[in-house]
Amino acid sequence: MKQTDSKKLFKQALNVIPGGVNSPVRACRSVGIDPVFIDHAFGCFVYDVDGNRYIDYVGSWGPMILGHRHPQVIKAISTVLERGTSFGAPTDLEIELAEMVIAAIPSMEMIRMVNSGTEATMSAIRLARGFTGRDRIIKFDGCYHGHADTLLVQAGSGVATLGIPGSPGVPESFVAHTLSLPYNDIETIQKVMGEQGEKIACIIVEPVAGNMGLVAPVDGFLNTLRELTEKTGSLLIFDEVMTGFRVAYGGAQSLYGISPDISTLGKIIGGGLPVGAYGGRRDVMEHIAPQGPVYQAGTLSGNPVAMAAGIATLKEIRQPGFYDALDEKSERLTAGLRSRAEQIGIEITVDRVGSMAGLFFTGSEVKNFEDAKKSDLEMFSAYYRGMLQRGIYLAPSQFEALFVSSAHNNEYIDQTIRAAAEVFAEIKG
Ligand code: KE4
């Protein structure tokens, strides 16, 4: 696989951009290669600057559920450009997208648009603290909610001890009110909420975790969070930045039948443009400025071009049968990976929720971050490199998910399975 131009560009990028990338995971450090530079994309393919074509399962980390350059999305963007790009004033498009999201996710009675998932979760936590008058928050090890200081705590920094900064530059005081507990550990959250529940402003959780690889909630975990927060007057925040409109049109909350107090969204609702959002109970959201005292703002929030892309995307994915078809394709892929690994005798754990899937090189169940870290990370790196060589573009980290889009068809899914079988045989040793 020719990579001349990618290497040239990466060298150039390293001079002017930290790590040569604008988001760390893109540097591919954990899989031991330099990143390929993408020139363009279409449907389920991305094409690098050296002309190599890849079947894309990153989908820009989730937004591209329709595949790249869907005609309706491109049309909507070019149409709105006739009106302008940004006004810094309210537009009808913001109401249209807000009403579509609220119709899809009933727990969101009101919604505020922002520009990223990080902004959404950061604002949701400020809102929960402002609404409850409490400072302490609970998150879970292995869940990632963006890079706001209060959420960058060292995973597993002890069940009872409060947060230890997960990054230089985050003052201890900024995470002093953050507790990070093991995901899917019902006993621990019950114990901690029993002891400290009255001090907890909110619990924030990925209802299906996609940032430690894919880890689904065990039976009762999400219900327990709902019951405990109701009992203690804390708020439950579902971070659906990744799962929202991904695992179902109504998000993970519609799959598990849980109504959180606040939900955060991003990725798909921007259709590939920068959009995040947070929303929830009206009595909570009414605390947000200028209606209420909790401040949050953004120059490009509700940007008309981004709104148009989001509206066009939701119009397509709300079509009857969209998710059934996506489910079938995703099941074909994960079942294929599982059966080929079995035939070849390599131990993998493959899980899927809707069109979001994950693969670990372990024969054991993966229920939390500790389990995920025990999988064979070296083998994952070799798998990643082998798949890239065969034209399959995966997330360059064991601790990410893969995404199937409506643009993936059986021919390319079967090609992916064949490539995986070759790589499994190669890395099995
Ligand atoms: P952004 O600020 O990156 O838009 O969203 C942060 C965020 C919040 N919540 C969840 C559940 C998320 O998955 C994310 C971001 N996801 C990562 C992929 N695991 C973005 C990729 C990246 O960091 O480059």
XYZ file of C-alpha atoms and ligand atoms in Angstrom:
453
model
C 0.000 0.000 0.000
C 1.603 3.212 -1.252
C 1.753 5.823 1.492
C 4.166 8.362 0.042
C 1.933 11.395 0.136
C 0.475 10.537 3.561
C 3.992 10.358 4.970
C 4.921 13.670 3.376
C 1.819 15.368 4.745
C 2.276 13.859 8.204
C 5.845 15.206 8.340
C 4.517 18.640 7.371
C 1.670 18.429 9.861
C 4.021 17.543 12.704
C 5.725 20.924 12.245
C 2.583 22.924 12.852
C 0.031 20.760 14.690
C 0.760 18.925 17.973
C 1.204 15.260 17.064
C 0.272 16.214 13.494
C -3.419 15.817 14.247
C -6.307 17.833 15.587
C -7.510 15.056 17.868
C -5.139 12.614 19.581
C -6.659 9.273 18.616
C -6.214 10.138 14.921
C -2.429 9.908 15.338
C -2.747 6.103 15.438
C -0.077 5.900 18.129
C -1.662 2.972 19.952
C -1.537 0.831 16.796
C 2.046 1.763 15.939
C 1.621 3.391 12.540
C 1.511 6.887 11.074
C -1.968 8.015 10.049
C -3.068 7.971 6.436
C -4.330 11.335 5.231
C -7.804 11.215 3.743
C -8.387 13.013 0.468
C -12.114 12.399 0.004
C -14.933 10.021 0.834
C -18.096 8.653 -0.711
C -20.681 6.190 0.571
C -18.944 3.613 2.769
C -15.495 4.487 1.419
C -12.714 6.856 2.364
C -9.841 7.465 -0.075
C -6.396 8.477 1.119
C -4.078 10.931 -0.629
C -2.180 8.041 -2.208
C -5.303 6.774 -3.915
C -5.907 3.827 -1.571
C -9.596 3.023 -1.009
C -10.830 1.786 2.361
C -14.157 0.476 3.595
C -14.816 2.935 6.421
C -16.028 1.748 9.850
C -14.981 4.921 11.687
C -17.586 7.100 9.976
C -15.920 10.205 11.401
C -16.329 8.586 14.873
C -20.058 8.128 14.478
C -21.719 10.986 12.552
C -21.719 9.343 9.110
C -24.604 6.901 9.693
C -25.731 7.572 6.095
C -22.238 7.122 4.725
C -20.256 9.957 3.191
C -21.695 12.655 0.907
C -25.289 11.431 1.076
C -27.024 13.390 -1.710
C -29.779 14.742 0.545
C -27.278 16.042 3.090
C -25.091 17.649 0.452
C -28.169 19.200 -1.174
C -29.353 20.626 2.140
C -25.949 22.151 2.839
C -25.615 23.716 -0.613
C -29.163 25.084 -0.412
C -28.637 26.789 2.944
C -25.370 28.303 1.698
C -27.525 30.463 -0.586
C -28.800 32.117 2.623
C -25.405 32.503 4.260
C -23.177 30.604 6.677
C -23.624 32.164 10.103
C -25.705 34.987 11.518
C -25.244 34.789 15.283
C -28.989 35.213 15.483
C -31.910 32.803 15.811
C -33.098 31.020 12.667
C -36.015 28.744 11.779
C -33.580 25.876 11.217
C -32.713 25.689 14.924
C -36.396 25.271 15.780
C -36.798 22.594 13.098
C -33.905 20.486 14.369
C -34.906 21.025 18.007
C -38.479 19.868 17.286
C -37.209 16.799 15.380
C -34.938 15.765 18.252
C -37.653 16.355 20.861
C -40.118 14.303 18.789
C -37.574 11.464 18.692
C -36.507 11.626 22.350
C -39.472 12.464 24.614
C -37.340 12.892 27.751
C -35.852 15.958 26.048
C -38.620 18.527 26.532
C -36.256 21.397 25.740
C -32.863 21.428 24.038
C -29.913 23.759 23.648
C -27.606 23.429 20.627
C -23.840 23.690 21.113
C -20.849 22.838 18.900
C -19.468 19.562 20.244
C -20.137 16.682 22.565
C -17.672 18.157 25.043
C -19.640 21.387 25.202
C -22.826 19.398 25.650
C -21.602 17.338 28.605
C -19.752 20.257 30.208
C -22.925 22.339 30.051
C -25.130 19.476 31.258
C -22.981 19.047 34.347
C -22.992 22.773 35.087
C -26.777 22.670 34.723
C -27.095 19.682 37.077
C -24.941 21.465 39.661
C -26.878 24.693 39.224
C -30.246 22.957 39.456
C -29.431 20.818 42.511
C -27.089 23.230 44.266
C -24.717 20.292 44.736
C -21.115 20.004 43.486
C -20.276 16.291 43.507
C -20.712 14.204 40.330
C -20.280 10.533 39.473
C -18.946 9.133 36.205
C -17.691 5.651 35.299
C -14.216 4.326 34.479
C -13.771 3.885 30.749
C -16.595 6.239 29.883
C -15.445 9.302 27.975
C -17.583 12.402 27.900
C -15.256 14.836 26.125
C -12.358 16.786 27.563
C -13.957 19.221 30.011
C -11.718 19.537 33.092
C -14.265 18.198 35.549
C -14.492 14.948 33.587
C -10.789 14.327 33.051
C -10.228 12.203 36.124
C -7.922 9.240 36.410
C -9.982 6.127 35.880
C -10.328 3.912 38.868
C -8.985 6.514 41.225
C -10.448 4.536 44.046
C -14.086 4.025 44.828
C -14.342 6.321 47.783
C -11.597 8.790 46.970
C -12.498 11.761 44.838
C -10.983 12.466 41.466
C -7.310 12.563 40.665
C -6.581 14.639 37.543
C -6.406 12.488 34.420
C -4.285 15.042 32.592
C -1.664 17.673 33.390
C -3.288 21.090 33.399
C -6.339 19.913 35.310
C -6.056 21.318 38.842
C -6.866 18.850 41.650
C -9.602 21.232 42.759
C -11.312 20.870 39.382
C -11.836 17.133 39.862
C -12.158 17.196 43.631
C -15.907 16.762 43.211
C -15.726 13.967 40.641
C -16.056 10.303 41.577
C -15.247 7.659 38.954
C -16.689 4.211 39.648
C -16.535 0.855 37.825
C -19.057 0.607 34.949
C -21.737 -2.093 35.302
C -20.947 -2.484 39.028
C -24.394 -2.225 40.587
C -23.227 -3.005 44.129
C -20.647 -0.234 44.166
C -22.937 2.484 42.855
C -25.601 1.408 45.370
C -23.052 1.625 48.191
C -21.677 5.019 47.155
C -25.107 6.529 46.546
C -26.246 5.119 49.880
C -23.394 6.956 51.589
C -23.200 10.158 49.518
C -26.346 10.335 47.387
C -27.623 13.525 48.991
C -24.389 15.260 47.921
C -24.490 14.054 44.303
C -25.570 16.589 41.671
C -25.656 14.010 38.890
C -24.557 10.677 37.569
C -23.346 10.877 33.974
C -23.135 7.645 32.002
C -22.741 6.350 28.465
C -25.859 4.140 28.357
C -23.927 1.923 25.956
C -20.224 2.498 26.452
C -18.295 3.112 23.249
C -15.075 4.573 24.600
C -13.580 1.496 26.192
C -14.389 -0.517 23.127
C -18.074 -1.446 23.028
C -19.445 -2.456 26.441
C -23.203 -2.874 26.830
C -24.928 -2.216 30.156
C -25.641 -5.367 32.203
C -29.270 -6.023 33.126
C -30.382 -3.668 35.837
C -27.422 -1.284 35.695
C -29.209 1.620 34.020
C -32.406 1.010 36.011
C -30.385 1.144 39.204
C -28.911 4.503 38.213
C -32.421 5.799 37.519
C -33.787 4.545 40.846
C -30.849 5.816 42.893
C -30.866 9.300 41.366
C -34.636 9.598 41.844
C -34.268 8.548 45.473
C -31.495 11.039 46.277
C -32.656 14.029 44.221
C -29.631 13.730 41.914
C -30.020 14.087 38.158
C -29.354 11.255 35.701
C -27.475 12.362 32.588
C -27.367 9.974 29.625
C -24.428 10.896 27.458
C -25.870 9.862 24.084
C -23.334 11.763 21.998
C -22.395 8.450 20.398
C -25.544 6.357 20.945
C -28.067 9.071 20.100
C -29.757 8.245 16.759
C -27.082 5.546 16.393
C -28.420 2.531 18.317
C -32.016 3.592 17.616
C -33.834 6.691 16.392
C -34.765 7.382 20.018
C -31.253 6.628 21.261
C -30.223 4.081 23.882
C -32.889 5.418 26.255
C -35.576 4.149 23.878
C -33.941 0.701 23.772
C -33.660 0.360 27.542
C -36.858 2.234 28.443
C -35.170 4.706 30.761
C -36.010 8.410 30.930
C -32.956 10.414 32.061
C -33.279 13.962 33.380
C -30.783 15.328 30.852
C -29.374 13.795 27.666
C -26.417 14.959 25.651
C -26.143 14.507 21.898
C -23.653 15.170 19.114
C -22.192 13.432 16.054
C -25.219 12.215 14.025
C -27.385 15.288 14.766
C -24.786 17.385 12.947
C -24.690 15.123 9.889
C -20.919 15.544 9.774
C -20.835 19.200 10.798
C -19.963 20.451 14.301
C -23.062 20.079 16.464
C -23.634 19.034 20.062
C -26.765 19.440 22.158
C -28.061 18.934 25.659
C -31.655 18.798 26.747
C -34.102 17.240 29.127
C -36.802 18.023 31.640
C -38.373 21.429 31.059
C -38.135 22.386 34.748
C -34.391 21.674 34.584
C -33.674 23.271 31.201
C -35.477 26.458 32.242
C -32.482 27.112 34.498
C -30.315 27.797 31.440
C -29.581 31.430 30.514
C -31.172 33.618 29.478
C -34.327 31.952 30.869
C -32.520 30.988 34.067
C -29.278 31.743 35.902
C -27.021 28.915 34.651
C -24.775 30.465 32.032
C -23.819 28.812 28.753
C -23.198 30.410 25.359
C -21.629 29.844 21.939
C -20.821 31.970 18.895
C -21.659 29.233 16.401
C -24.297 27.365 18.402
C -27.205 26.476 16.116
C -25.177 27.356 13.040
C -27.565 27.253 10.055
C -25.293 25.119 7.855
C -24.828 22.559 10.630
C -28.548 22.606 11.401
C -29.359 21.954 7.741
C -27.012 18.955 7.662
C -28.537 17.592 10.863
C -32.118 18.067 9.670
C -31.375 16.326 6.355
C -29.721 13.437 8.190
C -32.598 12.914 10.600
C -35.107 13.093 7.745
C -33.347 10.142 6.120
C -32.820 7.975 9.204
C -36.372 8.380 10.478
C -37.652 6.614 7.344
C -39.475 3.351 8.204
C -37.158 0.335 8.111
C -33.910 2.327 8.245
C -32.716 0.809 11.528
C -33.937 -2.707 10.690
C -31.837 -2.693 7.539
C -28.852 -1.266 9.427
C -29.280 -3.933 12.100
C -29.231 -6.697 9.520
C -25.985 -5.431 8.018
C -24.387 -5.007 11.437
C -25.438 -8.507 12.505
C -24.029 -9.921 9.240
C -20.679 -8.287 10.031
C -20.399 -9.264 13.698
C -21.704 -12.806 13.152
C -19.200 -13.187 10.319
C -16.290 -11.985 12.441
C -17.295 -14.283 15.295
C -17.678 -17.380 13.119
C -14.435 -16.853 11.187
C -12.513 -16.330 14.441
C -13.998 -19.561 15.784
C -13.070 -21.472 12.623
C -9.525 -20.149 12.766
C -9.252 -20.696 16.509
C -8.563 -17.168 17.678
C -10.306 -15.955 20.833
C -12.358 -12.818 20.314
C -15.345 -11.229 22.044
C -17.594 -9.366 19.640
C -20.541 -7.320 20.854
C -23.014 -5.054 19.108
C -25.809 -2.667 19.966
C -27.503 -1.593 16.775
C -24.874 -0.481 14.255
C -22.279 0.206 16.943
C -19.980 -2.750 17.539
C -16.774 -3.734 19.283
C -14.229 -6.531 19.129
C -11.780 -7.571 21.870
C -9.029 -10.166 21.615
C -10.033 -12.175 24.634
C -12.127 -15.231 25.305
C -13.605 -13.644 28.425
C -16.570 -11.365 28.819
C -15.813 -7.626 28.772
C -18.087 -5.850 31.229
C -15.970 -2.864 32.277
C -12.756 -0.950 31.665
C -10.589 -3.354 33.696
C -11.802 -6.272 31.563
C -11.200 -4.270 28.391
C -7.633 -3.457 29.404
C -6.937 -7.158 30.000
C -7.651 -8.021 26.355
C -4.681 -8.538 24.026
C -3.864 -4.975 22.966
C -0.836 -6.054 20.926
C -3.009 -8.441 18.964
C -5.503 -5.641 18.350
C -2.713 -3.456 16.936
C -1.590 -6.244 14.594
C -5.236 -6.800 13.585
C -5.662 -3.076 12.900
C -2.558 -2.952 10.689
C -3.541 -6.108 8.805
C -7.017 -4.782 8.139
C -5.700 -1.416 6.968
C -3.361 -3.185 4.553
C -6.418 -4.988 3.174
C -8.399 -1.767 2.697
C -10.470 -1.829 5.883
C -10.471 1.413 7.877
C -11.107 0.781 11.593
C -10.763 3.034 14.625
C -7.037 2.951 15.520
C -7.590 1.980 19.146
C -8.915 -1.003 21.047
C -10.915 1.421 23.149
C -13.173 2.636 20.358
C -16.236 1.244 18.601
C -16.895 0.520 14.955
C -19.852 1.898 13.059
C -21.843 0.446 10.178
C -23.648 2.895 7.890
C -26.575 2.496 5.526
C -24.027 2.874 2.709
C -22.328 -0.441 3.635
C -23.764 -3.269 1.540
C -23.368 -7.049 1.815
C -20.613 -7.165 -0.801
C -18.382 -4.871 1.265
C -19.379 -6.421 4.565
C -18.419 -9.851 3.206
C -15.156 -8.379 1.914
C -14.494 -7.120 5.438
C -15.170 -10.547 6.931
C -12.817 -12.190 4.416
C -10.099 -9.658 5.246
C -10.565 -10.314 8.959
C -10.290 -14.065 8.405
C -6.946 -13.587 6.646
C -5.704 -11.322 9.421
C -6.921 -13.662 12.181
C -4.955 -16.499 10.540
C -1.918 -14.248 10.169
C -1.848 -12.958 13.753
C -2.829 -16.250 15.375
C 0.782 -17.204 15.031
P -16.663 15.747 21.014
O -16.285 16.904 21.932
O -15.455 14.977 20.531
O -17.603 16.161 19.889
O -17.552 14.733 21.880
C -17.035 14.230 23.087
C -17.743 12.949 23.421
C -18.710 12.959 24.413
N -19.384 11.836 24.746
C -19.137 10.663 24.117
C -19.898 9.440 24.525
C -18.167 10.598 23.088
O -17.924 9.413 22.476
C -17.457 11.755 22.723
C -16.382 11.747 21.676
N -16.099 10.498 21.070
C -14.763 10.349 20.543
C -14.645 8.938 19.981
N -14.607 7.968 20.988
C -14.413 11.379 19.536
C -13.178 11.078 18.724
C -12.038 11.963 19.103
O -11.846 12.232 20.301
O -11.311 12.352 18.171
